[in-house]
Coordinates of C-alpha atoms and ligand atoms in Angstrom, one line a residue:
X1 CA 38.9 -27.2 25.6
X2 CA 40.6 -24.3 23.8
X3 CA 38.9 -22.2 21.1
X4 CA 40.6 -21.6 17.9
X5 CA 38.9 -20.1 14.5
X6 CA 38.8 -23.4 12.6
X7 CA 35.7 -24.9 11.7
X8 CA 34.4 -28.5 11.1
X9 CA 31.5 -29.8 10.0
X10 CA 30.9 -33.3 9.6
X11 CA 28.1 -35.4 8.2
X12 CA 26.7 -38.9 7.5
X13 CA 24.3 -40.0 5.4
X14 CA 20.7 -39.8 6.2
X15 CA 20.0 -43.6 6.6
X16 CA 16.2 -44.8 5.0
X17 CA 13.7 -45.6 7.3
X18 CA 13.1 -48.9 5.7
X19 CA 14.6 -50.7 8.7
X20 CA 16.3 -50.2 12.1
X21 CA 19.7 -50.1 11.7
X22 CA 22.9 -52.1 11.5
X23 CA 26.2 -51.9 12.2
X24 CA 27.0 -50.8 8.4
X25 CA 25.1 -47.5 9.4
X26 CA 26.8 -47.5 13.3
X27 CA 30.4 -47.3 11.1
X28 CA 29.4 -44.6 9.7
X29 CA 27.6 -42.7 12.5
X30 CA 30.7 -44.2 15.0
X31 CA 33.7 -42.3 12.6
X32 CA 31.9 -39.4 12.4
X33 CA 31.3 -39.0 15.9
X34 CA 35.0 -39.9 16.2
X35 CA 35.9 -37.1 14.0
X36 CA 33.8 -34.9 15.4
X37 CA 35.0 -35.5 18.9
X38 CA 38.6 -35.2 18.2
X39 CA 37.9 -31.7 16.4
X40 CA 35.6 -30.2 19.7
X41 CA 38.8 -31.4 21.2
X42 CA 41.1 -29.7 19.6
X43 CA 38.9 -26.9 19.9
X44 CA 37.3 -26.2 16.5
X45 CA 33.9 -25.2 16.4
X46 CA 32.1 -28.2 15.6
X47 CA 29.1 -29.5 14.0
X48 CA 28.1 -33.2 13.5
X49 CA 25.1 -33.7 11.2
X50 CA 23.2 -37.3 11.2
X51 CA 19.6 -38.0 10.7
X52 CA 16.9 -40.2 8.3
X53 CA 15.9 -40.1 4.7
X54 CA 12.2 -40.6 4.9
X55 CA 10.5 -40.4 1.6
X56 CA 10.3 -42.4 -1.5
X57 CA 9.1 -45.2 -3.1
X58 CA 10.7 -47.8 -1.0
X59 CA 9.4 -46.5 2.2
X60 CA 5.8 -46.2 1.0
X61 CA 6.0 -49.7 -0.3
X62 CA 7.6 -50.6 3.3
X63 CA 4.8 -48.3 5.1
X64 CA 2.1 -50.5 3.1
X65 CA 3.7 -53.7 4.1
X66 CA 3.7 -52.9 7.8
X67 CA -0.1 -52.1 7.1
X68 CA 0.7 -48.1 8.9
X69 CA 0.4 -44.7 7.3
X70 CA 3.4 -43.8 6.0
X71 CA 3.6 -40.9 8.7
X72 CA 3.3 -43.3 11.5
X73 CA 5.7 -46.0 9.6
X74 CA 8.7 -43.7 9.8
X75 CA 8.5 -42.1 13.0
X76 CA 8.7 -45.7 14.6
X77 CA 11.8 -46.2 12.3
X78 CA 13.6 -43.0 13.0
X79 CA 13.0 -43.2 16.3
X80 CA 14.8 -46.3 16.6
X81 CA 18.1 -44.8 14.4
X82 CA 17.7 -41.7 17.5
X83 CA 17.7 -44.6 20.3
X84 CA 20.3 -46.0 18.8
X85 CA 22.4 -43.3 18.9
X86 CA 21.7 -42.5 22.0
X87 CA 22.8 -45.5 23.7
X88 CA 25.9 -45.2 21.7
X89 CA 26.6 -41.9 23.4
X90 CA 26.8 -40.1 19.3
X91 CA 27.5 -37.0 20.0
X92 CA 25.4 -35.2 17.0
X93 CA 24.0 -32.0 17.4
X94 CA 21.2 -32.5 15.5
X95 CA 19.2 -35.0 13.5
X96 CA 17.5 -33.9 10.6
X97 CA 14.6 -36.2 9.2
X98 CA 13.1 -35.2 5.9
X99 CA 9.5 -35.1 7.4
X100 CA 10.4 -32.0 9.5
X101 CA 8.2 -29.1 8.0
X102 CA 10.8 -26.8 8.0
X103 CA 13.2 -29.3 5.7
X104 CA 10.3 -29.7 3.3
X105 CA 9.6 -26.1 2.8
X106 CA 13.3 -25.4 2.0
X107 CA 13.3 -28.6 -0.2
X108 CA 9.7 -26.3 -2.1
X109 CA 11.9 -23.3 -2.4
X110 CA 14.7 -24.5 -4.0
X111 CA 13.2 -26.4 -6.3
X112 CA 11.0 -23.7 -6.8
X113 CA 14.6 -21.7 -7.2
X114 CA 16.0 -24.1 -9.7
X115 CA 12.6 -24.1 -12.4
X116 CA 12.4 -20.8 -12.2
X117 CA 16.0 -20.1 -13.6
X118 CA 15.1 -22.8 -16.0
X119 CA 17.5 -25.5 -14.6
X120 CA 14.3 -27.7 -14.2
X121 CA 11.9 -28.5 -17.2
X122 CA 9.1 -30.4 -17.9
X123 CA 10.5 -34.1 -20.0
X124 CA 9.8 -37.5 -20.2
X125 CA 12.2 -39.7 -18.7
X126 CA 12.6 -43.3 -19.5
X127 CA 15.2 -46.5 -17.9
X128 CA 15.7 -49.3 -15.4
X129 CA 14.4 -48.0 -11.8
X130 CA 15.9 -49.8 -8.8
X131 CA 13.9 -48.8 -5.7
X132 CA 16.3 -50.4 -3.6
X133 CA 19.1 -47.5 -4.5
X134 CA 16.0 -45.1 -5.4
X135 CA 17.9 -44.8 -8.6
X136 CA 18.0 -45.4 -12.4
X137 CA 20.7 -47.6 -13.1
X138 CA 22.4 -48.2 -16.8
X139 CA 22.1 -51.5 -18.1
X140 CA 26.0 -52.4 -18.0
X141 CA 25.5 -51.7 -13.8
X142 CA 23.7 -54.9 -13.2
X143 CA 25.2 -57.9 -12.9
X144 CA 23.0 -61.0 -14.6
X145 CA 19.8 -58.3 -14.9
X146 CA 20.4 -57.7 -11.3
X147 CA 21.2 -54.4 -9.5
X148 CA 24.3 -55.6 -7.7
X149 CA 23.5 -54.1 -4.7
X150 CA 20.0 -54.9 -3.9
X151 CA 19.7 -58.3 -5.7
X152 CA 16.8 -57.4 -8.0
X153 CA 15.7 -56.6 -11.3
X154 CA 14.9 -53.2 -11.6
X155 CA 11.3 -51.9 -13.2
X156 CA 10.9 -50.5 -16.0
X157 CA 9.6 -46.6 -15.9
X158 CA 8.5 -44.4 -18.1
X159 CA 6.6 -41.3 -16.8
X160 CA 6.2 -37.2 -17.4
X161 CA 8.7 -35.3 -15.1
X162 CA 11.1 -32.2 -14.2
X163 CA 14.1 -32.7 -15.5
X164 CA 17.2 -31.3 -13.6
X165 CA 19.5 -29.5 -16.3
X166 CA 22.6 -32.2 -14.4
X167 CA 24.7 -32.2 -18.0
X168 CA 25.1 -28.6 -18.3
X169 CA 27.3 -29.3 -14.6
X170 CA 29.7 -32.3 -15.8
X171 CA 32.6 -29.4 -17.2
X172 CA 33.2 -27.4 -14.0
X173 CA 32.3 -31.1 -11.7
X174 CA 34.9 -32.9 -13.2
X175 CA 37.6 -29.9 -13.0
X176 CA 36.8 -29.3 -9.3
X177 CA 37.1 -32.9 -8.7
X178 CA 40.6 -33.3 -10.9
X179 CA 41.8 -30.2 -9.1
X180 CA 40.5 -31.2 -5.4
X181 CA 38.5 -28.3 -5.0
X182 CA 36.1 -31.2 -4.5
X183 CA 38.0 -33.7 -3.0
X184 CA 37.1 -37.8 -3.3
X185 CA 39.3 -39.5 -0.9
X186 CA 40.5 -42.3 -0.8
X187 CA 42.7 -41.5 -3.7
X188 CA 41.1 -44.8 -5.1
X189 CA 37.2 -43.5 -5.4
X190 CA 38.1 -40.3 -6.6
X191 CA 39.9 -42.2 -10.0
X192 CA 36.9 -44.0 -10.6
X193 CA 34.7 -40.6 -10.5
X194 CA 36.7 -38.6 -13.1
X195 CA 36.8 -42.0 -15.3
X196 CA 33.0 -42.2 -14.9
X197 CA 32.7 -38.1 -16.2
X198 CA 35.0 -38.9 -18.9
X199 CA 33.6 -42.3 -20.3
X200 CA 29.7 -41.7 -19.5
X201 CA 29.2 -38.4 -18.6
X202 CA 26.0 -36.8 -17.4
X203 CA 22.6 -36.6 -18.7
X204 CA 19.5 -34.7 -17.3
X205 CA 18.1 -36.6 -14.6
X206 CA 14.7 -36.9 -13.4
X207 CA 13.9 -34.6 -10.5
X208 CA 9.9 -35.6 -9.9
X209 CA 8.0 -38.8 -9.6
X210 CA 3.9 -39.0 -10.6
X211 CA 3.3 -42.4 -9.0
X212 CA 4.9 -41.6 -6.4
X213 CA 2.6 -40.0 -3.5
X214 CA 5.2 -40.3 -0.4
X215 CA 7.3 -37.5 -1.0
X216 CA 6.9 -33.6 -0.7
X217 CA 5.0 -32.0 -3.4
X218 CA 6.8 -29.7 -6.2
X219 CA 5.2 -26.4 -5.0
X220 CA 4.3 -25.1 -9.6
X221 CA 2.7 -29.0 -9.8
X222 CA 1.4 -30.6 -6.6
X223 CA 0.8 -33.3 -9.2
X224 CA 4.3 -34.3 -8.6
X225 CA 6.6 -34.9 -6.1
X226 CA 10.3 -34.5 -5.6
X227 CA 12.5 -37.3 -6.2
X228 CA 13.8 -38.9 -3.0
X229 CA 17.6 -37.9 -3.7
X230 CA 16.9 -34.3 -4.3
X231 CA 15.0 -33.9 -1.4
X232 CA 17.7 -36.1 1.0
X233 CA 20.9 -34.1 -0.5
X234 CA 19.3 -30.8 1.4
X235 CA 19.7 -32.0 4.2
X236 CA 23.3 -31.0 4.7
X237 CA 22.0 -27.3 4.4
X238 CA 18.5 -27.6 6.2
X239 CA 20.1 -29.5 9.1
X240 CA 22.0 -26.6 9.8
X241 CA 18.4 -24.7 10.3
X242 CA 18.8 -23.5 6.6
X243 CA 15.8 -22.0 5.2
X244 CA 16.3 -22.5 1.3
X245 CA 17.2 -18.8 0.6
X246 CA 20.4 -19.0 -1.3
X247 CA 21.5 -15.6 0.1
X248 CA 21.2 -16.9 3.7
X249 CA 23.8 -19.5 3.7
X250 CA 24.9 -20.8 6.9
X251 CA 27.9 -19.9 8.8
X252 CA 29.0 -24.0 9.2
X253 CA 28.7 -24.5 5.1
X254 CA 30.5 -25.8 3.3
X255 CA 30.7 -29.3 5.1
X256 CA 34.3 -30.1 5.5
X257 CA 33.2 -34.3 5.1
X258 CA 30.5 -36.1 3.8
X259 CA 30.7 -39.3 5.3
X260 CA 29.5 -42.8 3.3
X261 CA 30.3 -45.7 1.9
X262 CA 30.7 -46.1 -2.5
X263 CA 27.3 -47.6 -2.7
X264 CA 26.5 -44.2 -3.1
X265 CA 29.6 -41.9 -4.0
X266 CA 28.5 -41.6 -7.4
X267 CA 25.2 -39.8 -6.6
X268 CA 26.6 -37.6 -4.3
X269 CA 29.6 -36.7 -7.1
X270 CA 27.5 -36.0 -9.9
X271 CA 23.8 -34.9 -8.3
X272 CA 24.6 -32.6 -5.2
X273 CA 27.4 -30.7 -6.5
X274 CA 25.1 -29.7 -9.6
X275 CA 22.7 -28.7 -6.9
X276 CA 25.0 -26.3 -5.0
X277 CA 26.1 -25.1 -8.2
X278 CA 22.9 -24.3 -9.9
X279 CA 21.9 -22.5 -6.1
X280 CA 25.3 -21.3 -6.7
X281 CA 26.7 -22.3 -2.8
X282 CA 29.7 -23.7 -2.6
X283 CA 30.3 -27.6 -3.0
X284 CA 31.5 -29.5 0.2
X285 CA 35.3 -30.0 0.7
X286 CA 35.5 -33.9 0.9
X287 CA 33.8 -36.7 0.1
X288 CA 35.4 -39.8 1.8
X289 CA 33.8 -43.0 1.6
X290 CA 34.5 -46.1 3.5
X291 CA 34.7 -49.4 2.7
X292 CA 31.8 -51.8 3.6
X293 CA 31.0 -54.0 6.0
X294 CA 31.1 -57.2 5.1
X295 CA 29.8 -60.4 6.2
X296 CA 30.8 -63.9 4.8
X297 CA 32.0 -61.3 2.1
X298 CA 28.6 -60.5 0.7
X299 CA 27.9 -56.6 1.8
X300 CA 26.0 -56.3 5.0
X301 CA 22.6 -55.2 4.7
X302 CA 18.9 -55.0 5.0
X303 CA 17.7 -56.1 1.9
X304 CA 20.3 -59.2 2.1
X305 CA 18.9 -59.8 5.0
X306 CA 22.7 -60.7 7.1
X307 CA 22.5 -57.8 9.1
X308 CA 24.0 -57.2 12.9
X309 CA 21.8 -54.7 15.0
X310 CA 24.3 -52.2 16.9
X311 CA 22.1 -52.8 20.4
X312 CA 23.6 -56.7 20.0
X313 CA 27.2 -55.3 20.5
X314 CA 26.2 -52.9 22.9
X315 CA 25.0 -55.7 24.8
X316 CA 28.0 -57.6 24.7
X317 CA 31.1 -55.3 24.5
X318 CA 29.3 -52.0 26.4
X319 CA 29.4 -48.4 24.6
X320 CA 32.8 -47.6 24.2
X321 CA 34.2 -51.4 23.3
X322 CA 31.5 -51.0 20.3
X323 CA 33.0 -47.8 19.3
X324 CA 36.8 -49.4 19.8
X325 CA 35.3 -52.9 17.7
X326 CA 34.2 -50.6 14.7
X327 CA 36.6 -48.3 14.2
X328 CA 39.2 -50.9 14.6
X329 CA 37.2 -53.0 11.8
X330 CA 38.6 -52.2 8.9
X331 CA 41.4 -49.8 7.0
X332 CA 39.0 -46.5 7.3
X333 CA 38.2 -46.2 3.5
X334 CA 38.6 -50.4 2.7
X335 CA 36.3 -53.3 2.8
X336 CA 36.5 -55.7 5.8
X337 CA 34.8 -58.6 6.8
X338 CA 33.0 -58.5 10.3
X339 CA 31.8 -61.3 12.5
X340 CA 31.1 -62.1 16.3
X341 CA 34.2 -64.3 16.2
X342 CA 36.7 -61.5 15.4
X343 CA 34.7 -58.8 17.9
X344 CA 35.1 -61.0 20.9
X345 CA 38.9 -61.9 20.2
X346 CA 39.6 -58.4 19.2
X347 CA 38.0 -57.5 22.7
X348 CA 39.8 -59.8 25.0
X349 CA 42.9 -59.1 23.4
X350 CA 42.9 -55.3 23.0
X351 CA 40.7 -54.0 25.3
X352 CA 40.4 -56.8 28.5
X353 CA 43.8 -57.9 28.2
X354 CA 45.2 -54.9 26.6
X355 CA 44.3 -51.4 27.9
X356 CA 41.9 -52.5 30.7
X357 CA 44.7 -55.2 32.2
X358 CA 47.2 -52.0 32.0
X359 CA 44.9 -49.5 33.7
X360 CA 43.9 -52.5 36.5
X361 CA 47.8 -53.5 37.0
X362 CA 49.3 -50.0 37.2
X363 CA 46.9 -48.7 39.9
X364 CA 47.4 -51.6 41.7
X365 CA 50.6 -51.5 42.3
X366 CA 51.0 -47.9 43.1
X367 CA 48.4 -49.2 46.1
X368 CA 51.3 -51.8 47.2
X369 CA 54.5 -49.3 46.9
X370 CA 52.2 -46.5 48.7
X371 CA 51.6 -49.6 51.2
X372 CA 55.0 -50.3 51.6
X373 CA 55.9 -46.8 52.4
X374 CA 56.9 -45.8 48.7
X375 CA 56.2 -42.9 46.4
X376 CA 55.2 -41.9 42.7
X377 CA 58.5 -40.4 41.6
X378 CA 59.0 -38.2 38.3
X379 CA 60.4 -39.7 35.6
X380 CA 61.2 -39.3 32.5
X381 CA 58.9 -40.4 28.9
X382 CA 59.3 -43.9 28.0
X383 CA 57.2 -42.7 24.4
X384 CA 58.1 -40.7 22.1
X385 CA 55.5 -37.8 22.6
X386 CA 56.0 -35.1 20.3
X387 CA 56.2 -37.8 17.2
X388 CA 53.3 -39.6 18.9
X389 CA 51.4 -36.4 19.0
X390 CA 52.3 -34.9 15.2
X391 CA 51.6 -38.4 14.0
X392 CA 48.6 -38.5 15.8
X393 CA 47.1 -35.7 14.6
X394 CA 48.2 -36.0 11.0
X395 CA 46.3 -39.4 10.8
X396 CA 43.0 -37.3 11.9
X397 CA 43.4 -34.9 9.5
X398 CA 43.6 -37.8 7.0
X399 CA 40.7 -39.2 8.3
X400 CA 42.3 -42.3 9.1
X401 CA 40.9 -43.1 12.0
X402 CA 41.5 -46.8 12.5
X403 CA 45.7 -45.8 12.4
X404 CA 45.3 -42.8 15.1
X405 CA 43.8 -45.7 17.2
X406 CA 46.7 -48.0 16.3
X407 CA 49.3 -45.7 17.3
X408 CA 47.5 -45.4 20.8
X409 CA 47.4 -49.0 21.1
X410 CA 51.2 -48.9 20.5
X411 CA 52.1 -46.7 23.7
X412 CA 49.7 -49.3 25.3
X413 CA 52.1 -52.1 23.8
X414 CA 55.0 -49.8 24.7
X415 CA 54.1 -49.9 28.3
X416 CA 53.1 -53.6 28.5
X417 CA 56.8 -54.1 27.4
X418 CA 57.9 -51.6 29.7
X419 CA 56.6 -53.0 33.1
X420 CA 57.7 -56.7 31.7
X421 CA 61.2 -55.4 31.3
X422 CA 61.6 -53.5 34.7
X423 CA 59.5 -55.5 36.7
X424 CA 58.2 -53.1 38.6
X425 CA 56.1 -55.5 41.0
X426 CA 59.7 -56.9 42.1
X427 CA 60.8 -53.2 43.3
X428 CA 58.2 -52.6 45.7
X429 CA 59.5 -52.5 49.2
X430 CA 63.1 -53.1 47.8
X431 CA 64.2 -50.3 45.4
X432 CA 60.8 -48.0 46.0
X433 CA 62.8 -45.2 44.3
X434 CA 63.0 -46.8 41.1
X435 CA 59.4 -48.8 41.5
X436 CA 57.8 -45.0 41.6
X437 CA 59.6 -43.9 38.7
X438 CA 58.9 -46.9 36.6
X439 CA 54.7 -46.9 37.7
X440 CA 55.0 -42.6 37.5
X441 CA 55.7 -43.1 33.9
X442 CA 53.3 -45.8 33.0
X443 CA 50.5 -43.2 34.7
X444 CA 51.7 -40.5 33.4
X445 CA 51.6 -42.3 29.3
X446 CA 48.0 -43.5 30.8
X447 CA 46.9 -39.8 31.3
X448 CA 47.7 -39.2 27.3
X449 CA 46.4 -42.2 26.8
X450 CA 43.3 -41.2 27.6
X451 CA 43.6 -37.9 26.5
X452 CA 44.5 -39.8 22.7
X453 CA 41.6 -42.0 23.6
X454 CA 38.8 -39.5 24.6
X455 CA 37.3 -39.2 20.7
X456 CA 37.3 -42.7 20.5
X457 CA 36.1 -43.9 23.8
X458 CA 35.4 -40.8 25.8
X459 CA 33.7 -43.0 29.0
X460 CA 36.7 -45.0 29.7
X461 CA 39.1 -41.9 28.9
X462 CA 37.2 -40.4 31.7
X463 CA 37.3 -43.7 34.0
X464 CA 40.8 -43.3 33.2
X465 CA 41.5 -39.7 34.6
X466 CA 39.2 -40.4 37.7
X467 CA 41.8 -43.4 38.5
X468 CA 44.7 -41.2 38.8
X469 CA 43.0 -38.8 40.5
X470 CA 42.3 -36.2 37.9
X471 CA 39.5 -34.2 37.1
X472 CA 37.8 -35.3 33.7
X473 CA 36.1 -31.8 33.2
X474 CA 39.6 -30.2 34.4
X475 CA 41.5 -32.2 31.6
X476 CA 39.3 -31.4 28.7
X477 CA 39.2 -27.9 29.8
X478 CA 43.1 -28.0 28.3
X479 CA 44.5 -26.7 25.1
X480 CA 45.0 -29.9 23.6
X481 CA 47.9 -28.7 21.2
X482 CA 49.3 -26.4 24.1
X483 CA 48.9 -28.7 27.3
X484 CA 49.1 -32.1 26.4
X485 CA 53.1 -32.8 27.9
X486 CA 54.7 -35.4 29.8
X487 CA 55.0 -34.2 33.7
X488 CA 51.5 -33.5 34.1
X489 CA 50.8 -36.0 36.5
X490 CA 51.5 -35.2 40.5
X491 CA 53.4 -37.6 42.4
X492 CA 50.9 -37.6 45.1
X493 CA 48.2 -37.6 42.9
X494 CA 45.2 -39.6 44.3
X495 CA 45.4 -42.8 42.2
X496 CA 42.5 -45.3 43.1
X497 CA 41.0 -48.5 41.5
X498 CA 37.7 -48.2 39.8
X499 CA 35.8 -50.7 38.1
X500 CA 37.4 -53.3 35.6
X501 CA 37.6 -51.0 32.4
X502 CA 36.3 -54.2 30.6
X503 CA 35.5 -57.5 32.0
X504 CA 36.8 -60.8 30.2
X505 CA 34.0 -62.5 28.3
X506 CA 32.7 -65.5 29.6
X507 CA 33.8 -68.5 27.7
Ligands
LIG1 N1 19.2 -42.4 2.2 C1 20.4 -42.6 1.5 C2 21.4 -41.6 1.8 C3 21.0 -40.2 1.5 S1 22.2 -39.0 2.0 C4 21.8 -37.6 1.3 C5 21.0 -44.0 1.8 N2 20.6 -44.6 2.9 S2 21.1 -46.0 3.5 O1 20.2 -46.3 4.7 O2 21.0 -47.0 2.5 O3 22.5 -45.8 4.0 C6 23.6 -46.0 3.2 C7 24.9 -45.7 4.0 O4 24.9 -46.5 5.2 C8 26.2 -46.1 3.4 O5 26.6 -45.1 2.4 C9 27.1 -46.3 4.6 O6 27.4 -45.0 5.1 C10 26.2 -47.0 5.5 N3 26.2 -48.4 5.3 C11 25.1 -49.2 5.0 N4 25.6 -50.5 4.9 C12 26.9 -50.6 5.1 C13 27.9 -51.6 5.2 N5 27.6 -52.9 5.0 N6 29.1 -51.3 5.5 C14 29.5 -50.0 5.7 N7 28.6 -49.0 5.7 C15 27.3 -49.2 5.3 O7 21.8 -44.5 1.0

């Protein structure tokens, strides 16, 4: 891959250890890796940040449940968000978990940081706590005396804490969020922030918990610890190996995307810029949150108990069809309802009978014309590359992700249409001439296909290459922007059958 000076950093949420996770978290973790494989590839220096949000009330109350020390509770938990990833071939490089000792003593310096230039104070503070969102709601947020996420009533609390100075923020948040400085995307989300800083506002927020023990002490009061948010928010620093010190800020900040979904865009708009801006770092360059997934359309998740573990599809579909099933899910940034029903059509139709079918016909018949004495013969682009490519790459840089992979499925169409219109199969061992020309072409739009398909679905990108004959590690050596051109394909090259790229499901 070529090297340019461009640099991406890309995050997800850390998810809480309350559960092992679903296919809600996978979308997230899935378009990130995405993102971050299509920048590596372009050749940005890349850095793709996931990991696990570990303290809290919820979790203690979960640890207590489960009958385990806290401690023990959540490295079972994490480790089954890290073997998740892992079989879903995420390319992250690193996972930061809040129980790492060198997280927690950045998380005691900076809040050490923030009280001594007075931006944290000793209050009172007072309102409806869910523990589901670990937040204070406002009473106009629930919905019949509910949080509307989580289904329950929140508790009251009143206690003694530090206070974060978050009002004395709201000014230079909402300019930087108006102005894009900080950017919301889609378009949509970032509307309803600036109307939430003009109708509400911000007040001080509560930055310790007393009754809280599960959490990493504030180093002035061990009688406290920090709340759950300020100590997850620095993770996008510490997983970078960040140390707290403000004038030691690494080379990879700010993050060019923070990756969620709007159950928790408001936080993240209002809490961690006022962070960065009281440490005086910069504030990331985008938010962008995604839709959810839904089921039955009620949200999917833990607490409502209609959850889809990511190993299930693995199962079923293999690595790369999961990838292909969730990006494909939804408009990246929309709602969309999920189910079993619409994986397996989506699979037989786009990925058995779609690209695999293409890859499994072409190669076969170069085998027959090669049998009948015939040749691969150049010919010219039956796609339109260069508007392919710009089109391509514009999505990407709109983090639309589910239309880049559209507008490879519609060279995959284009061949389909292709081979039905010049029936190639009928050529062989009458007109070899024209039957190489015709199955040249189709290879050679299968070699960018890959190359369009590697962020997505880098195993069968690779399965791809090694059927024509090519050298996976040769391709993605490549200057993407420089190399990627129609005639790169040999006539003689050494096309061969592999496996089926994905088998039909059983009825
Ligand atoms: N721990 C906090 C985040 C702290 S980040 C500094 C948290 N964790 S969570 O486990 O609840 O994860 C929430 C995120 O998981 C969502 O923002 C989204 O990225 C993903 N999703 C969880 N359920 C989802 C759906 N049903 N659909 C799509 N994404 C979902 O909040």
């Amino acid at each position: 891959m070529s090297k340019n000076n461009n640099k991406f950093y890309i995050t997800t949420p850390i998810y809480y250890v309350n559960a092992s996770p679903h296919i809600g978290h996978t979308y997230t973790t899935i378009a990130a890796d995405i993102l971050a494989r299509y920048h590596r590839m372009i050749g940005d220096k890349t850095f793709f940040l996931t990991g696990t949000d570990e303290h809290g009330a919820k979790i203690e109350e979960m640890a207590v449940a489960a009958g385990k020390e806290p401690q023990v509770f959540t490295d079972e938990v994490a480790a089954s968000f890290q073997l998740a990833w892992d079989e879903l071939n995420i390319s992250n490089d690193n996972f930061l978990r809040t129980t790492d000792s060198g997280h927690k003593k950045a998380v005691q310096k900076v809040l050490q940081y923030l009280y001594d230039k007075d931006d944290i104070y000793l209050g009172k503070h007072e309102g409806l706590y869910c523990r589901g969102c670990e937040q204070y709601l406002n009473e106009k947020d629930l919905v019949n005396g509910l949080c509307p996420d989580h289904k329950k009533a929140p508790e009251i609390m009143s206690e003694e804490s530090y206070m974060f100075r978050l009002s004395k923020y709201k000014d230079v948040i909402l300019e930087k969020i108006k102005s894009d400085e900080f950017k919301i995307l889609p378009i949509e989300r970032k509307n309803e922030m600036v109307s939430f800083y003009e109708k509400e506002g911000l007040n001080d927020i509560s930055f310790s918990r007393k009754n809280v023990k599960w959490g990493i002490p504030l180093s002035w009061d061990a009688s406290h610890t920090t709340y759950v948010w300020a100590d997850a928010f620095l993770n996008y620093l510490t997983g970078l190996n960040w140390d707290g010190a403000v004038d030691r800020i690494p080379e990879m900040w700010p993050a060019d995307a923070h990756l969620m979904s709007k159950d928790i865009l408001r936080i993240h708009a209002t809490i961690w810029p006022a962070m960065l801006l009281s440490l005086g770092l910069p504030l990331p360059k985008t938010l962008f949150v995604h839709g959810y997934f839904l089921i039955d359309g009620q949200k999917m998740s833990k607490s409502l108990g209609n959850v889809i573990a990511p190993g299930d599809l693995v199962k079923k579909y293999g690595v790369d069809a999961t990838h292909y099933l969730l990006a494909s899910a939804t408009t990246f940034g929309k709602d969309g309802d999920v189910g079993w029903g619409k994986f397996d059509e989506k699979y037989n139709a786009d990925l058995a009978n779609g690209l695999g079918n293409l890859v499994a016909r072409t190669v076969t018949m170069t085998g027959k014309l090669r049998d009948n004495g015939g040749e691969l013969a150049e010919a010219s682009s039956i796609i339109d590359l260069k508007n392919k490519l710009k089109k391509y790459n514009n999505l990407f840089f709109d983090l639309s992700i589910d239309a880049a992979l559209f507008e490879i499925w519609d060279i995959v169409r284009s061949c389909d249409k292709y081979i039905s219109d010049n029936t190639p199969w009928k050529l062989i061992g009458i007109d070899n001439k024209r039957a190489g020309e015709i199955l040249y072409a189709c290879l050679e739009s299968l070699r960018i296909i890959a190359w369009l398909a590697w962020p997505f679905m880098p195993y069968t990108a690779e399965k791809i290459w090694d059927s024509l004959g090519l050298n996976s590690a040769e391709e993605l050596e490549k200057d993407f922007f420089k190399e990627i051109k129609w005639g790169g394909l040999k006539t003689d090259a050494q096309v061969k059958k592999g496996d089926s790229l994905f088998p039909r499901l059983e009825k």
